[in-house]
mmCIF file of C-alpha atoms and ligand atoms in Angstrom:
data_model
loop_
_atom_site.group_PDB
_atom_site.id
_atom_site.type_symbol
_atom_site.label_atom_id
_atom_site.label_comp_id
_atom_site.label_asym_id
_atom_site.label_seq_id
_atom_site.Cartn_x
_atom_site.Cartn_y
_atom_site.Cartn_z
ATOM 1 C CA MET G 19 4.075 -83.200 -44.661
ATOM 2 C CA ALA G 20 0.189 -83.909 -44.002
ATOM 3 C CA LYS G 21 -0.580 -87.000 -45.341
ATOM 4 C CA PHE G 22 -3.648 -86.671 -45.322
ATOM 5 C CA ASP G 23 -4.146 -83.282 -46.860
ATOM 6 C CA TYR G 24 -6.144 -83.114 -50.329
ATOM 7 C CA SER G 25 -2.814 -82.367 -51.637
ATOM 8 C CA THR G 26 0.646 -81.967 -51.300
ATOM 9 C CA GLN G 27 4.231 -81.357 -52.473
ATOM 10 C CA CYS G 28 6.548 -84.324 -52.128
ATOM 11 C CA ILE G 29 10.550 -83.479 -51.565
ATOM 12 C CA GLU G 30 13.367 -86.139 -51.152
ATOM 13 C CA ASP G 31 16.907 -86.028 -51.740
ATOM 14 C CA ASP G 32 17.383 -85.173 -54.804
ATOM 15 C CA ASP G 33 15.806 -82.447 -55.327
ATOM 16 C CA ILE G 34 17.372 -80.986 -51.811
ATOM 17 C CA GLN G 35 20.806 -82.078 -53.493
ATOM 18 C CA GLY G 36 20.259 -80.044 -56.558
ATOM 19 C CA VAL G 37 19.131 -76.555 -54.272
ATOM 20 C CA LEU G 38 22.498 -77.003 -52.034
ATOM 21 C CA GLU G 39 24.622 -76.975 -55.224
ATOM 22 C CA VAL G 40 22.815 -73.825 -56.517
ATOM 23 C CA LEU G 41 23.285 -72.179 -53.354
ATOM 24 C CA LYS G 42 26.830 -72.997 -53.333
ATOM 25 C CA SER G 43 27.636 -71.639 -56.915
ATOM 26 C CA PRO G 44 27.835 -68.604 -58.155
ATOM 27 C CA PHE G 45 24.177 -67.994 -59.772
ATOM 28 C CA LEU G 46 21.804 -67.743 -57.367
ATOM 29 C CA THR G 47 19.177 -65.809 -59.983
ATOM 30 C CA GLN G 48 19.529 -65.605 -63.714
ATOM 31 C CA GLY G 49 22.377 -68.582 -64.225
ATOM 32 C CA LYS G 50 21.383 -71.808 -65.984
ATOM 33 C CA LYS G 51 19.153 -74.209 -64.199
ATOM 34 C CA VAL G 52 15.966 -71.713 -65.224
ATOM 35 C CA GLU G 53 17.342 -72.838 -68.910
ATOM 36 C CA GLU G 54 17.154 -75.952 -68.083
ATOM 37 C CA PHE G 55 13.604 -76.176 -66.630
ATOM 38 C CA GLU G 56 12.904 -74.252 -69.807
ATOM 39 C CA LYS G 57 14.639 -77.044 -71.574
ATOM 40 C CA ALA G 58 12.826 -79.741 -69.866
ATOM 41 C CA LEU G 59 9.513 -78.533 -70.218
ATOM 42 C CA CYS G 60 9.276 -77.851 -73.710
ATOM 43 C CA ASP G 61 11.129 -81.412 -73.968
ATOM 44 C CA TYR G 62 7.994 -83.054 -72.247
ATOM 45 C CA THR G 63 5.207 -80.897 -73.092
ATOM 46 C CA GLY G 64 5.803 -81.126 -76.613
ATOM 47 C CA ALA G 65 5.594 -77.141 -76.751
ATOM 48 C CA LYS G 66 8.707 -74.585 -79.021
ATOM 49 C CA HIS G 67 8.959 -72.446 -75.888
ATOM 50 C CA ALA G 68 8.775 -72.579 -72.110
ATOM 51 C CA ILE G 69 9.354 -69.373 -70.680
ATOM 52 C CA VAL G 70 9.614 -69.379 -66.420
ATOM 53 C CA PHE G 71 8.034 -67.648 -63.902
ATOM 54 C CA ASN G 72 7.876 -66.800 -59.803
ATOM 55 C CA SER G 73 4.339 -67.602 -60.041
ATOM 56 C CA ALA G 74 1.378 -68.897 -62.172
ATOM 57 C CA THR G 75 0.109 -65.822 -61.833
ATOM 58 C CA SER G 76 2.413 -63.755 -62.790
ATOM 59 C CA ALA G 77 2.754 -66.189 -65.709
ATOM 60 C CA LEU G 78 -0.832 -65.768 -66.837
ATOM 61 C CA PHE G 79 -0.490 -62.063 -66.424
ATOM 62 C CA GLY G 80 2.322 -62.096 -69.141
ATOM 63 C CA ALA G 81 0.735 -64.004 -71.187
ATOM 64 C CA TYR G 82 -2.667 -61.428 -71.155
ATOM 65 C CA SER G 83 -0.094 -59.032 -72.294
ATOM 66 C CA ALA G 84 1.965 -60.783 -74.673
ATOM 67 C CA CYS G 85 -1.278 -61.762 -77.212
ATOM 68 C CA GLY G 86 -1.992 -57.892 -76.511
ATOM 69 C CA ILE G 87 -5.622 -58.136 -73.691
ATOM 70 C CA ASP G 88 -6.535 -54.938 -73.085
ATOM 71 C CA GLU G 89 -9.079 -52.163 -71.994
ATOM 72 C CA GLY G 90 -12.285 -53.229 -73.405
ATOM 73 C CA ASP G 91 -11.495 -56.480 -74.275
ATOM 74 C CA GLU G 92 -13.991 -59.057 -73.652
ATOM 75 C CA ILE G 93 -12.348 -63.132 -72.261
ATOM 76 C CA ILE G 94 -14.716 -65.815 -72.171
ATOM 77 C CA THR G 95 -13.601 -67.740 -68.939
ATOM 78 C CA THR G 96 -14.849 -70.552 -66.692
ATOM 79 C CA PRO G 97 -16.058 -69.548 -62.882
ATOM 80 C CA ILE G 98 -14.498 -72.722 -61.359
ATOM 81 C CA SER G 99 -10.941 -71.823 -61.476
ATOM 82 C CA PHE G 100 -8.573 -69.839 -58.742
ATOM 83 C CA VAL G 101 -9.269 -66.027 -58.501
ATOM 84 C CA ALA G 102 -5.992 -65.850 -60.230
ATOM 85 C CA THR G 103 -7.416 -66.924 -63.942
ATOM 86 C CA SER G 104 -9.630 -63.790 -64.634
ATOM 87 C CA ASN G 105 -7.917 -61.304 -61.618
ATOM 88 C CA MET G 106 -4.783 -60.855 -64.917
ATOM 89 C CA PHE G 107 -6.963 -60.292 -67.563
ATOM 90 C CA VAL G 108 -8.774 -57.925 -65.205
ATOM 91 C CA ALA G 109 -5.144 -56.501 -64.875
ATOM 92 C CA LEU G 110 -5.051 -54.969 -68.100
ATOM 93 C CA GLY G 111 -9.028 -54.133 -68.334
ATOM 94 C CA ALA G 112 -10.715 -56.513 -69.782
ATOM 95 C CA LYS G 113 -14.096 -57.905 -68.385
ATOM 96 C CA PRO G 114 -14.570 -61.531 -67.911
ATOM 97 C CA VAL G 115 -17.924 -63.201 -69.612
ATOM 98 C CA TRP G 116 -17.879 -66.336 -67.659
ATOM 99 C CA CYS G 117 -19.548 -69.287 -68.743
ATOM 100 C CA ASP G 118 -20.770 -71.774 -66.885
ATOM 101 C CA VAL G 119 -19.779 -74.893 -66.187
ATOM 102 C CA LYS G 120 -20.905 -78.789 -66.442
ATOM 103 C CA ALA G 121 -20.510 -81.129 -64.100
ATOM 104 C CA ASP G 122 -17.182 -82.674 -64.017
ATOM 105 C CA GLY G 123 -16.363 -78.695 -63.917
ATOM 106 C CA ASN G 124 -15.116 -78.387 -66.506
ATOM 107 C CA ILE G 125 -16.346 -74.603 -69.379
ATOM 108 C CA ASP G 126 -19.490 -76.277 -70.680
ATOM 109 C CA GLU G 127 -18.360 -75.631 -74.662
ATOM 110 C CA ALA G 128 -22.051 -76.315 -76.058
ATOM 111 C CA LEU G 129 -21.857 -72.617 -74.324
ATOM 112 C CA ILE G 130 -19.543 -70.638 -75.336
ATOM 113 C CA GLU G 131 -20.523 -69.860 -78.724
ATOM 114 C CA LYS G 132 -23.469 -67.842 -77.734
ATOM 115 C CA LEU G 133 -21.162 -65.626 -75.558
ATOM 116 C CA ILE G 134 -19.148 -64.069 -78.282
ATOM 117 C CA THR G 135 -19.772 -60.627 -79.324
ATOM 118 C CA PRO G 136 -17.240 -58.207 -81.475
ATOM 119 C CA LYS G 137 -14.999 -57.151 -78.214
ATOM 120 C CA THR G 138 -14.344 -61.184 -77.264
ATOM 121 C CA LYS G 139 -10.520 -61.654 -77.673
ATOM 122 C CA ALA G 140 -9.822 -64.769 -75.640
ATOM 123 C CA ILE G 141 -11.353 -68.111 -74.770
ATOM 124 C CA VAL G 142 -9.524 -68.590 -70.938
ATOM 125 C CA ALA G 143 -10.187 -72.727 -69.682
ATOM 126 C CA VAL G 144 -9.054 -74.323 -67.412
ATOM 127 C CA ASP G 145 -8.582 -78.450 -66.653
ATOM 128 C CA PHE G 146 -10.167 -78.580 -63.815
ATOM 129 C CA ALA G 147 -8.182 -81.313 -61.421
ATOM 130 C CA GLY G 148 -6.129 -81.824 -64.054
ATOM 131 C CA LYS G 149 -8.669 -83.088 -66.236
ATOM 132 C CA PRO G 150 -8.436 -81.977 -70.186
ATOM 133 C CA ILE G 151 -10.792 -79.709 -71.180
ATOM 134 C CA GLU G 152 -12.542 -80.432 -74.700
ATOM 135 C CA ILE G 153 -9.770 -79.246 -76.310
ATOM 136 C CA GLU G 154 -10.067 -79.929 -80.189
ATOM 137 C CA THR G 155 -14.016 -78.754 -79.760
ATOM 138 C CA ILE G 156 -12.774 -75.469 -78.437
ATOM 139 C CA LYS G 157 -10.259 -74.793 -80.554
ATOM 140 C CA PHE G 158 -12.261 -75.167 -83.590
ATOM 141 C CA ILE G 159 -14.816 -72.913 -81.870
ATOM 142 C CA ALA G 160 -11.823 -70.342 -80.961
ATOM 143 C CA LYS G 161 -10.221 -70.665 -84.697
ATOM 144 C CA LYS G 162 -13.615 -70.073 -86.485
ATOM 145 C CA HIS G 163 -14.043 -66.841 -84.181
ATOM 146 C CA ASN G 164 -10.501 -65.938 -84.479
ATOM 147 C CA LEU G 165 -9.674 -65.545 -81.119
ATOM 148 C CA LEU G 166 -7.628 -66.631 -78.775
ATOM 149 C CA LEU G 167 -7.470 -69.593 -76.473
ATOM 150 C CA ILE G 168 -5.466 -69.240 -74.368
ATOM 151 C CA GLN G 169 -4.660 -72.546 -71.733
ATOM 152 C CA ASP G 170 -4.755 -72.341 -67.510
ATOM 153 C CA ALA G 171 -3.627 -75.400 -66.750
ATOM 154 C CA SER G 172 -2.254 -74.978 -63.364
ATOM 155 C CA HIS G 173 -3.772 -78.282 -62.041
ATOM 156 C CA ALA G 174 -2.502 -80.108 -65.227
ATOM 157 C CA LEU G 175 0.978 -80.318 -65.878
ATOM 158 C CA GLY G 176 1.337 -84.347 -67.228
ATOM 159 C CA SER G 177 -1.922 -84.161 -68.446
ATOM 160 C CA SER G 178 -3.049 -85.221 -71.727
ATOM 161 C CA VAL G 179 -5.310 -85.762 -74.518
ATOM 162 C CA ASP G 180 -4.564 -89.241 -77.042
ATOM 163 C CA GLU G 181 -0.614 -89.346 -75.898
ATOM 164 C CA LYS G 182 -1.046 -85.355 -76.477
ATOM 165 C CA LYS G 183 0.096 -83.386 -73.370
ATOM 166 C CA ILE G 184 -1.451 -80.278 -72.222
ATOM 167 C CA GLY G 185 0.868 -77.440 -73.600
ATOM 168 C CA SER G 186 0.682 -78.789 -76.904
ATOM 169 C CA PHE G 187 -2.826 -77.804 -78.043
ATOM 170 C CA ALA G 188 -3.973 -73.847 -77.190
ATOM 171 C CA ASP G 189 -2.247 -70.764 -78.032
ATOM 172 C CA MET G 190 -0.313 -70.531 -74.698
ATOM 173 C CA THR G 191 -0.613 -72.694 -72.129
ATOM 174 C CA ILE G 192 -0.140 -71.697 -68.120
ATOM 175 C CA PHE G 193 1.559 -74.145 -65.711
ATOM 176 C CA SER G 194 1.876 -73.504 -61.316
ATOM 177 C CA PHE G 195 4.839 -75.008 -59.871
ATOM 178 C CA HIS G 196 3.034 -73.428 -56.195
ATOM 179 C CA ALA G 197 4.178 -76.137 -53.192
ATOM 180 C CA ILE G 198 0.765 -78.193 -54.045
ATOM 181 C CA LYS G 199 0.464 -78.691 -57.966
ATOM 182 C CA PRO G 200 1.730 -81.685 -59.723
ATOM 183 C CA ILE G 201 5.377 -80.035 -59.284
ATOM 184 C CA THR G 202 6.620 -77.908 -56.769
ATOM 185 C CA THR G 203 9.216 -74.692 -56.950
ATOM 186 C CA GLY G 204 8.045 -73.427 -54.032
ATOM 187 C CA GLU G 205 6.309 -70.907 -55.992
ATOM 188 C CA GLY G 206 6.770 -70.570 -60.078
ATOM 189 C CA GLY G 207 4.959 -70.738 -62.889
ATOM 190 C CA ALA G 208 5.464 -70.642 -66.913
ATOM 191 C CA VAL G 209 4.120 -70.662 -70.135
ATOM 192 C CA VAL G 210 4.286 -72.727 -73.117
ATOM 193 C CA THR G 211 3.606 -71.109 -76.681
ATOM 194 C CA ASP G 212 4.169 -72.367 -80.137
ATOM 195 C CA ASN G 213 4.013 -68.332 -81.362
ATOM 196 C CA ASP G 214 8.229 -67.009 -81.345
ATOM 197 C CA GLU G 215 6.542 -63.442 -81.013
ATOM 198 C CA TYR G 216 4.636 -64.616 -77.597
ATOM 199 C CA ALA G 217 7.235 -65.856 -76.488
ATOM 200 C CA ALA G 218 9.735 -62.997 -77.341
ATOM 201 C CA LYS G 219 7.199 -60.496 -75.620
ATOM 202 C CA LEU G 220 7.075 -63.047 -72.566
ATOM 203 C CA ARG G 221 10.574 -62.756 -71.590
ATOM 204 C CA LEU G 222 10.877 -59.463 -71.765
ATOM 205 C CA PHE G 223 7.821 -58.725 -69.654
ATOM 206 C CA ARG G 224 9.191 -61.209 -67.315
ATOM 207 C CA SER G 225 12.860 -58.959 -66.690
ATOM 208 C CA HIS G 226 12.144 -55.605 -67.492
ATOM 209 C CA GLY G 227 11.250 -54.960 -70.792
ATOM 210 C CA MET G 228 15.168 -54.978 -70.904
ATOM 211 C CA VAL G 229 17.578 -56.234 -73.935
ATOM 212 C CA LYS G 230 21.870 -55.909 -73.360
ATOM 213 C CA LYS G 231 23.646 -54.357 -75.478
ATOM 214 C CA GLU G 232 27.397 -54.072 -75.632
ATOM 215 C CA LEU G 233 29.534 -54.028 -72.368
ATOM 216 C CA TRP G 234 27.212 -51.933 -69.822
ATOM 217 C CA ASN G 235 25.241 -50.448 -72.585
ATOM 218 C CA SER G 236 21.012 -52.000 -72.352
ATOM 219 C CA ASP G 237 17.826 -51.173 -73.971
ATOM 220 C CA MET G 238 14.838 -51.114 -71.954
ATOM 221 C CA ILE G 239 11.852 -51.327 -75.054
ATOM 222 C CA SER G 240 9.122 -52.039 -73.500
ATOM 223 C CA LEU G 241 7.516 -52.212 -70.777
ATOM 224 C CA GLY G 242 8.555 -54.967 -67.559
ATOM 225 C CA HIS G 243 8.010 -56.432 -64.214
ATOM 226 C CA ASN G 244 11.006 -58.513 -62.755
ATOM 227 C CA PHE G 245 8.458 -61.599 -62.276
ATOM 228 C CA ARG G 246 11.848 -64.080 -62.528
ATOM 229 C CA MET G 247 12.084 -67.206 -61.142
ATOM 230 C CA THR G 248 15.582 -67.611 -58.949
ATOM 231 C CA GLU G 249 17.981 -70.467 -59.610
ATOM 232 C CA ILE G 250 16.988 -72.130 -56.475
ATOM 233 C CA ALA G 251 13.427 -72.125 -57.912
ATOM 234 C CA ALA G 252 14.469 -73.970 -60.744
ATOM 235 C CA SER G 253 16.225 -76.179 -59.875
ATOM 236 C CA LEU G 254 13.847 -78.270 -57.431
ATOM 237 C CA GLY G 255 11.913 -77.426 -61.025
ATOM 238 C CA VAL G 256 14.349 -79.581 -62.901
ATOM 239 C CA THR G 257 14.661 -82.577 -60.555
ATOM 240 C CA GLN G 258 10.685 -82.307 -59.927
ATOM 241 C CA MET G 259 10.011 -83.073 -63.652
ATOM 242 C CA LYS G 260 12.069 -86.221 -63.837
ATOM 243 C CA LYS G 261 9.999 -87.149 -60.907
ATOM 244 C CA LEU G 262 6.199 -86.230 -62.764
ATOM 245 C CA ASP G 263 5.471 -89.179 -64.172
ATOM 246 C CA SER G 264 6.339 -91.515 -61.115
ATOM 247 C CA PHE G 265 3.857 -88.921 -59.673
ATOM 248 C CA ILE G 266 0.737 -88.981 -61.710
ATOM 249 C CA LYS G 267 1.269 -92.604 -61.985
ATOM 250 C CA ARG G 268 0.624 -92.882 -58.295
ATOM 251 C CA ARG G 269 -1.964 -89.873 -58.435
ATOM 252 C CA ASN G 270 -3.507 -92.585 -60.633
ATOM 253 C CA GLU G 271 -3.041 -95.380 -58.197
ATOM 254 C CA ILE G 272 -4.940 -93.653 -55.611
ATOM 255 C CA ALA G 273 -7.708 -92.412 -57.713
ATOM 256 C CA PHE G 274 -8.371 -95.682 -59.377
ATOM 257 C CA TYR G 275 -8.724 -96.862 -56.095
ATOM 258 C CA TYR G 276 -11.497 -94.444 -55.794
ATOM 259 C CA ASP G 277 -12.838 -94.684 -58.729
ATOM 260 C CA GLU G 278 -13.482 -98.034 -58.265
ATOM 261 C CA ARG G 279 -14.910 -98.106 -54.132
ATOM 262 C CA PHE G 280 -17.138 -94.980 -55.776
ATOM 263 C CA GLN G 281 -18.181 -96.521 -58.841
ATOM 264 C CA ASN G 282 -22.286 -97.648 -57.243
ATOM 265 C CA GLU G 283 -22.207 -95.131 -54.966
ATOM 266 C CA LYS G 284 -25.834 -93.220 -54.500
ATOM 267 C CA LEU G 285 -24.428 -90.089 -52.724
ATOM 268 C CA PHE G 286 -22.227 -88.384 -54.629
ATOM 269 C CA LEU G 287 -20.838 -88.249 -58.745
ATOM 270 C CA THR G 288 -16.629 -88.711 -59.087
ATOM 271 C CA GLN G 289 -15.306 -86.965 -61.801
ATOM 272 C CA LYS G 290 -15.003 -89.306 -65.216
ATOM 273 C CA ILE G 291 -11.740 -89.135 -66.941
ATOM 274 C CA PRO G 292 -12.452 -90.280 -70.710
ATOM 275 C CA HIS G 293 -9.483 -93.735 -71.806
ATOM 276 C CA ALA G 294 -8.266 -91.915 -74.060
ATOM 277 C CA ASN G 295 -6.889 -89.082 -71.834
ATOM 278 C CA ILE G 296 -4.660 -88.585 -68.993
ATOM 279 C CA SER G 297 -5.652 -86.336 -65.737
ATOM 280 C CA SER G 298 -2.465 -86.048 -63.684
ATOM 281 C CA ARG G 299 -5.314 -85.957 -60.654
ATOM 282 C CA HIS G 300 -4.559 -82.852 -58.759
ATOM 283 C CA LEU G 301 -7.415 -82.744 -57.018
ATOM 284 C CA TYR G 302 -9.866 -85.717 -56.521
ATOM 285 C CA PRO G 303 -13.536 -84.009 -56.472
ATOM 286 C CA ILE G 304 -16.744 -85.311 -54.867
ATOM 287 C CA LEU G 305 -20.045 -84.073 -55.226
ATOM 288 C CA LEU G 306 -22.758 -84.101 -52.584
ATOM 289 C CA ASN G 307 -26.006 -84.924 -54.175
ATOM 290 C CA PRO G 308 -28.380 -82.154 -53.795
ATOM 291 C CA GLU G 309 -30.257 -83.839 -51.063
ATOM 292 C CA LEU G 310 -26.434 -83.513 -48.667
ATOM 293 C CA HIS G 311 -26.109 -80.111 -50.009
ATOM 294 C CA CYS G 312 -27.479 -79.026 -46.088
ATOM 295 C CA PHE G 313 -25.017 -81.105 -44.530
ATOM 296 C CA LYS G 314 -21.888 -79.812 -46.489
ATOM 297 C CA GLU G 315 -20.510 -77.630 -44.051
ATOM 298 C CA ASP G 316 -21.258 -81.030 -41.101
ATOM 299 C CA ILE G 317 -19.779 -83.304 -43.280
ATOM 300 C CA PHE G 318 -16.399 -80.982 -44.272
ATOM 301 C CA LYS G 319 -16.057 -81.152 -40.454
ATOM 302 C CA ASP G 320 -16.286 -84.116 -39.500
ATOM 303 C CA LEU G 321 -13.971 -84.831 -42.396
ATOM 304 C CA GLN G 322 -11.486 -82.748 -40.712
ATOM 305 C CA ALA G 323 -12.766 -83.542 -36.606
ATOM 306 C CA GLN G 324 -11.138 -87.418 -39.188
ATOM 307 C CA LYS G 325 -7.954 -85.382 -39.565
ATOM 308 C CA LEU G 326 -8.669 -85.287 -43.285
ATOM 309 C CA GLY G 327 -7.505 -82.520 -45.013
ATOM 310 C CA VAL G 328 -10.722 -81.404 -46.917
ATOM 311 C CA GLN G 329 -10.928 -78.624 -49.716
ATOM 312 C CA VAL G 330 -13.708 -77.179 -51.535
ATOM 313 C CA HIS G 331 -12.680 -76.040 -55.177
ATOM 314 C CA TYR G 332 -14.158 -73.705 -55.869
ATOM 315 C CA LYS G 333 -16.453 -70.366 -54.856
ATOM 316 C CA PRO G 334 -17.347 -69.032 -58.625
ATOM 317 C CA ILE G 335 -14.866 -66.453 -58.667
ATOM 318 C CA TYR G 336 -18.238 -64.103 -59.613
ATOM 319 C CA GLN G 337 -19.358 -64.331 -56.327
ATOM 320 C CA ASN G 338 -16.559 -62.810 -55.015
ATOM 321 C CA SER G 339 -17.280 -59.460 -53.533
ATOM 322 C CA PHE G 340 -14.821 -56.817 -55.924
ATOM 323 C CA TYR G 341 -16.528 -58.833 -58.638
ATOM 324 C CA LYS G 342 -20.007 -58.237 -57.720
ATOM 325 C CA GLU G 343 -18.969 -55.290 -56.733
ATOM 326 C CA ARG G 344 -17.356 -54.132 -60.563
ATOM 327 C CA PHE G 345 -19.298 -56.009 -63.163
ATOM 328 C CA GLY G 346 -22.874 -57.098 -60.913
ATOM 329 C CA ALA G 347 -24.329 -59.972 -59.967
ATOM 330 C CA VAL G 348 -23.766 -63.305 -62.389
ATOM 331 C CA SER G 349 -25.708 -66.450 -60.917
ATOM 332 C CA LEU G 350 -24.890 -69.595 -63.553
ATOM 333 C CA SER G 351 -26.556 -72.907 -62.364
ATOM 334 C CA VAL G 352 -24.289 -75.111 -62.852
ATOM 335 C CA ALA G 353 -21.435 -73.653 -61.745
ATOM 336 C CA ASN G 354 -23.532 -72.444 -57.952
ATOM 337 C CA ASN G 355 -24.721 -75.866 -57.640
ATOM 338 C CA PHE G 356 -21.045 -77.365 -58.128
ATOM 339 C CA TYR G 357 -19.866 -74.932 -55.277
ATOM 340 C CA LEU G 358 -22.743 -76.503 -53.052
ATOM 341 C CA SER G 359 -21.380 -80.140 -53.309
ATOM 342 C CA GLU G 360 -18.110 -80.181 -54.653
ATOM 343 C CA ILE G 361 -15.434 -81.442 -51.714
ATOM 344 C CA SER G 362 -11.577 -82.231 -52.900
ATOM 345 C CA ILE G 363 -10.691 -85.213 -51.013
ATOM 346 C CA PRO G 364 -6.618 -86.624 -50.554
ATOM 347 C CA CYS G 365 -5.113 -87.842 -53.699
ATOM 348 C CA HIS G 366 -1.545 -87.266 -53.907
ATOM 349 C CA GLN G 367 1.867 -89.376 -54.397
ATOM 350 C CA GLN G 368 2.888 -89.026 -50.559
ATOM 351 C CA MET G 369 -0.368 -91.356 -50.213
ATOM 352 C CA SER G 370 -0.592 -95.765 -49.808
ATOM 353 C CA LEU G 371 -3.430 -97.242 -51.089
ATOM 354 C CA ASP G 372 -3.595 -98.242 -47.311
ATOM 355 C CA ASP G 373 -4.393 -94.487 -47.050
ATOM 356 C CA ALA G 374 -6.721 -94.617 -49.832
ATOM 357 C CA LYS G 375 -8.695 -97.031 -47.452
ATOM 358 C CA TYR G 376 -8.686 -95.177 -44.669
ATOM 359 C CA VAL G 377 -10.337 -91.673 -47.048
ATOM 360 C CA ALA G 378 -12.801 -93.833 -48.036
ATOM 361 C CA ASN G 379 -14.206 -95.718 -45.593
ATOM 362 C CA THR G 380 -14.067 -92.240 -43.447
ATOM 363 C CA LEU G 381 -15.641 -90.014 -46.024
ATOM 364 C CA LEU G 382 -18.646 -93.168 -47.024
ATOM 365 C CA SER G 383 -18.939 -93.657 -42.557
ATOM 366 C CA ILE G 384 -19.531 -89.732 -42.317
ATOM 367 C CA ILE G 385 -21.571 -89.304 -45.534
ATOM 368 C CA LYS G 386 -23.808 -91.956 -44.816
ATOM 369 C CA LYS G 387 -24.771 -91.127 -41.449
ATOM 370 C CA TYR G 388 -25.930 -87.526 -43.242
ATOM 371 C CA ALA G 389 -27.868 -89.193 -45.491
ATOM 372 C CA GLN G 390 -30.269 -90.458 -43.393
ATOM 373 C CA LYS G 391 -31.094 -87.241 -42.062
ATOM 374 C CA GLU G 392 -33.761 -84.571 -43.139
ATOM 375 C CA CYS G 393 -32.760 -81.078 -44.455
ATOM 376 C CA SER G 394 -34.196 -78.357 -42.474
ATOM 377 C CA PHE G 395 -34.195 -76.214 -45.533
HETATM 378 C C1 LIG Y 418 -3.127 -72.378 -58.047
HETATM 379 C C2 LIG Y 418 -3.462 -71.742 -59.362
HETATM 380 C C3 LIG Y 418 -2.957 -70.373 -59.984
HETATM 381 C C4 LIG Y 418 -2.203 -69.668 -59.365
HETATM 382 O O1 LIG Y 418 -1.071 -70.148 -59.420
HETATM 383 P P1 LIG Y 418 0.395 -69.522 -57.666
HETATM 384 O O2 LIG Y 418 1.611 -70.790 -58.869
HETATM 385 O O3 LIG Y 418 -0.326 -69.684 -57.125
HETATM 386 O O4 LIG Y 418 -0.329 -68.383 -58.881
HETATM 387 C C5 LIG Y 418 -3.836 -69.605 -60.935
HETATM 388 N N1 LIG Y 418 -5.577 -70.976 -62.030
HETATM 389 C C6 LIG Y 418 -5.598 -71.837 -61.377
HETATM 390 C C7 LIG Y 418 -6.516 -72.858 -61.763
HETATM 391 C C8 LIG Y 418 -4.409 -72.544 -60.074
HETATM 392 O O5 LIG Y 418 -5.259 -73.592 -59.347
#
């Protein structure tokens, strides 16, 4: 465990015990743990179906395929995300239409409608750092224009809006269980949905498109993959789900401490969570003021030298070579600035308030040092 990493997993005795039991059982894959984990996800989010995958990337691929995203379709999406959000519909021949973000890192709902064309098929949004997107507004836009709404909630398992959990809003919602996401199965992901047809397609897509007939006979009825989750991973999912709320509570305690320490801070901004919402606080992003942008690299290196495992989320997807070559130059001002100013500081369930105090003190002293310098370009 790296105490001052921006995020880290929390594996305890019950997680280890569960895995050991699976290892000694007859089923390492395709047993009952996957079902148990899927039921826990449904119970928690309120969604009718949960289909787990071996990563959120394969879950995104499954979700986009299940709803028929195809060659020539346009998808309105956020550039401030991990590349997989766009990669998986590009893999199906669809085109990303990036919408600029707001200062909180979430898609700017006020800009979505202008980007809709007859080719638009879906809106794919990300709850950045765990902060829920403006879900009611975006749902309204999707409904008005007959578009699908897919939420890449890889950061946001356990986040909620007016006491309703993320996973109960969009046509399909994707979660990630990568090691440092809100809960972990090592690698893993899930799609939750209320739609029976999507759920059936997702199950086929995950496992070769095959259905069992009688005795040895099975039939492959659609093109599928092997994107199944193992019983070992699903066991971690089951034990981790029981602790999700306590993880989120601790992450929020750390985040509230930072919020108070930084509330009058003039040199950087923090992400504000509305009172009616809960954020999983997967990340605690700070945004340096423009006059500090030129020192970001120095600040980052100084933070690392003080053993703070900081990270930057994210380089806008359109700035990656693949996307520039495939789709040409794109430049969105808020997203560009977000990348110049963002640093994710340590915030996770393994930290104490003393740890948070150390992080805050270290951060403030480093940033104040640079605030007195003159930027030379
Ligand atoms: C982590 C992440 C993914 C990919 O998740 P994997 O489980 O690692 O495949 C996709 N989208 C977002 C927003 C993520 O943070």
